[in-house]
Short mmCIF file of C-alpha atoms in Angstrom, two decimals:
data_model
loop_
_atom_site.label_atom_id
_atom_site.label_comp_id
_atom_site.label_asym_id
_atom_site.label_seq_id
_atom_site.Cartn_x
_atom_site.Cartn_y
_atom_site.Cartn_z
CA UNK A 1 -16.68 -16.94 9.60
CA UNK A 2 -13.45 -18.54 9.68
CA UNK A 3 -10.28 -16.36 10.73
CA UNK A 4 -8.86 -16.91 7.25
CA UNK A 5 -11.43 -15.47 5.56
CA UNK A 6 -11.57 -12.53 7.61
CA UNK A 7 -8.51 -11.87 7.52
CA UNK A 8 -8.38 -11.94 3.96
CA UNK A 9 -11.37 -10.02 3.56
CA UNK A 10 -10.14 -6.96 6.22
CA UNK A 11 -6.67 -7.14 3.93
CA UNK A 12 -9.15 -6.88 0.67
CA UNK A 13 -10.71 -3.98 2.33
CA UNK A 14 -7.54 -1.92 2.99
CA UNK A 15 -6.39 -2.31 -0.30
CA UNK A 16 -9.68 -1.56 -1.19
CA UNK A 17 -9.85 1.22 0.71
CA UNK A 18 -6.44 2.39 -0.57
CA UNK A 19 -6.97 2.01 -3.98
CA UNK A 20 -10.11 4.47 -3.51
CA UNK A 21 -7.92 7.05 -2.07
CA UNK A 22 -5.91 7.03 -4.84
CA UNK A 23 -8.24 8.03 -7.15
CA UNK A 24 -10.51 10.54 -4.75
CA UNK A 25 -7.68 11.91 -2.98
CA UNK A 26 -4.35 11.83 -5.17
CA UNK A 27 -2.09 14.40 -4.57
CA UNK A 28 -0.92 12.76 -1.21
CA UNK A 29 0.35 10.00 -3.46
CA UNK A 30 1.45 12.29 -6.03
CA UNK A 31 3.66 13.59 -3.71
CA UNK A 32 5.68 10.29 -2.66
CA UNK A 33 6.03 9.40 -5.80
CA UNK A 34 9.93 8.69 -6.63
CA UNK A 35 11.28 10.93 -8.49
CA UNK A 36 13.45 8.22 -10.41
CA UNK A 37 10.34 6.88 -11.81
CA UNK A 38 9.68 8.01 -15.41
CA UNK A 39 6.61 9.73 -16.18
CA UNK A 40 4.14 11.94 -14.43
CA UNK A 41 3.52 10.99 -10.82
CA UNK A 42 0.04 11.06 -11.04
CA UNK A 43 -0.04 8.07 -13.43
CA UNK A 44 2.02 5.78 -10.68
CA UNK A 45 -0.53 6.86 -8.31
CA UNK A 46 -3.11 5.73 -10.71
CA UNK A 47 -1.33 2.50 -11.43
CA UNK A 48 -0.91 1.96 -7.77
CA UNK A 49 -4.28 2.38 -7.18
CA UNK A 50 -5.72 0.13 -9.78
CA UNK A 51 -3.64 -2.72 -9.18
CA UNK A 52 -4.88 -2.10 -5.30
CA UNK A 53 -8.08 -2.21 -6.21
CA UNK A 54 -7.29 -5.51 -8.34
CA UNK A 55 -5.09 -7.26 -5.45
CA UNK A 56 -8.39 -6.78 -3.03
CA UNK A 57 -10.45 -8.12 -6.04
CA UNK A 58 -8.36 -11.15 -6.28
CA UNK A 59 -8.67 -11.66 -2.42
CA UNK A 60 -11.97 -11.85 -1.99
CA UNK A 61 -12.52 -14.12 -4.70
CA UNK A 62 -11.56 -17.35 -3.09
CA UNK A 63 -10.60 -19.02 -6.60
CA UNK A 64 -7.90 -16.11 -6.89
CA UNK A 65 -7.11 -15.98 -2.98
CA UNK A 66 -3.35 -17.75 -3.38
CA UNK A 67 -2.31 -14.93 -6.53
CA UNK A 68 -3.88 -12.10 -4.32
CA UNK A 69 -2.26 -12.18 -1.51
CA UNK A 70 1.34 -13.14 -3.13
CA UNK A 71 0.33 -9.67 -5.22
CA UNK A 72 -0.37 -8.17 -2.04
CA UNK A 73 3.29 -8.99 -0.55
CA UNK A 74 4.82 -8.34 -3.82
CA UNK A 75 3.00 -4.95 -3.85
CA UNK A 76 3.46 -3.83 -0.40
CA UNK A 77 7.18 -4.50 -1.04
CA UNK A 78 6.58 -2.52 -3.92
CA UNK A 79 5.33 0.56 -2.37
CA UNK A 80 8.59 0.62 -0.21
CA UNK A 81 10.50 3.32 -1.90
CA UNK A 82 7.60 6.07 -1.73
CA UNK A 83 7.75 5.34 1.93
CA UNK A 84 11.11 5.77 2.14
CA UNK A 85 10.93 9.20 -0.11
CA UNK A 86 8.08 10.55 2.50
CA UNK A 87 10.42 9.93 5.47
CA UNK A 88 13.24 11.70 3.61
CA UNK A 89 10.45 14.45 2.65
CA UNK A 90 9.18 14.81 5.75
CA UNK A 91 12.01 14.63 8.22
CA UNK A 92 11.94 18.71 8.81
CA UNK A 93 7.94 18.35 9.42
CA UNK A 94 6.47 17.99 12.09
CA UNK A 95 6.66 15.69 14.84
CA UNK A 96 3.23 14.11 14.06
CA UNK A 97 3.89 14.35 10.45
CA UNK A 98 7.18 12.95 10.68
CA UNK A 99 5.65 10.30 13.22
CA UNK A 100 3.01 8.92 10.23
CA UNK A 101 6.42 9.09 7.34
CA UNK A 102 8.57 7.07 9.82
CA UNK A 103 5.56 4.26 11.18
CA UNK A 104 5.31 3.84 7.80
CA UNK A 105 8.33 1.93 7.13
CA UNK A 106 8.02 -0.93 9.46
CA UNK A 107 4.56 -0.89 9.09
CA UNK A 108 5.17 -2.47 5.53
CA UNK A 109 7.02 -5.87 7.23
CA UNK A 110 3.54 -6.62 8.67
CA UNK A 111 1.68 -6.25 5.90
CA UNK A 112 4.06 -8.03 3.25
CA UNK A 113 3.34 -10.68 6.17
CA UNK A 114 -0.35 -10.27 6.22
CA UNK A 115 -0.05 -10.67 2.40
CA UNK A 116 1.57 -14.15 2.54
CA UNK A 117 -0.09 -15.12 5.59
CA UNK A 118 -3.59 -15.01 3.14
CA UNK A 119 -1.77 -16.65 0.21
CA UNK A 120 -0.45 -19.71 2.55
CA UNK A 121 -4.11 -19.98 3.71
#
């Protein structure tokens, strides 16, 4: 297997993944929600989660490979401001818990990367 293709398929597989966890697990995504967003929070983590779940779709379809990882990018950029609302949340926590809120911001530059690296590809 070519290191394209797994690399797309390990990115379709977090945002698989991801997308899962919004829908099993979503009060940790309820909780980052911004609060400037209108509505309930636990439709943007619903949203969020479904168009996860349709990114990795898109990505492992090679026909749809290009659009899925520019969504990707476009989504992890997206996702941005609930990081930045957990780090605020969190910066009386923990150490460990504000350890996981801070990684989180850079963490997005890599995968907005990843993203465009598998749309280039």
């Amino acid at each position: 297997m070519k290191n394209a293709h797994r690399s797309a398929l390990a990115l379709a597989g977090l945002l698989a993944t991801s997308g899962v966890l919004h829908f099993a697990q979503p009060k940790p995504f309820d909780s980052i929600v911004p609060r400037s967003l209108p509505g309930r929070p636990r439709t943007w983590t619903q949203l969020s989660g479904a168009a996860e779940l349709a990114v990795a779709a898109a990505i492992v379809n090679p026909g749809t490979r290009r659009l899925g990882g520019l969504a990707a990018a476009a989504l992890f950029a997206g996702v941005f401001p609930a990081n930045v609302k957990m780090a605020i949340d969190w910066r009386h926590a923990s150490p460990a818990r504000r350890a996981v809120a801070y990684g989180r911001l850079p963490l997005q530059v890599p995968l907005v990367l990843w993203g465009l690296r598998v749309a280039r590809r």
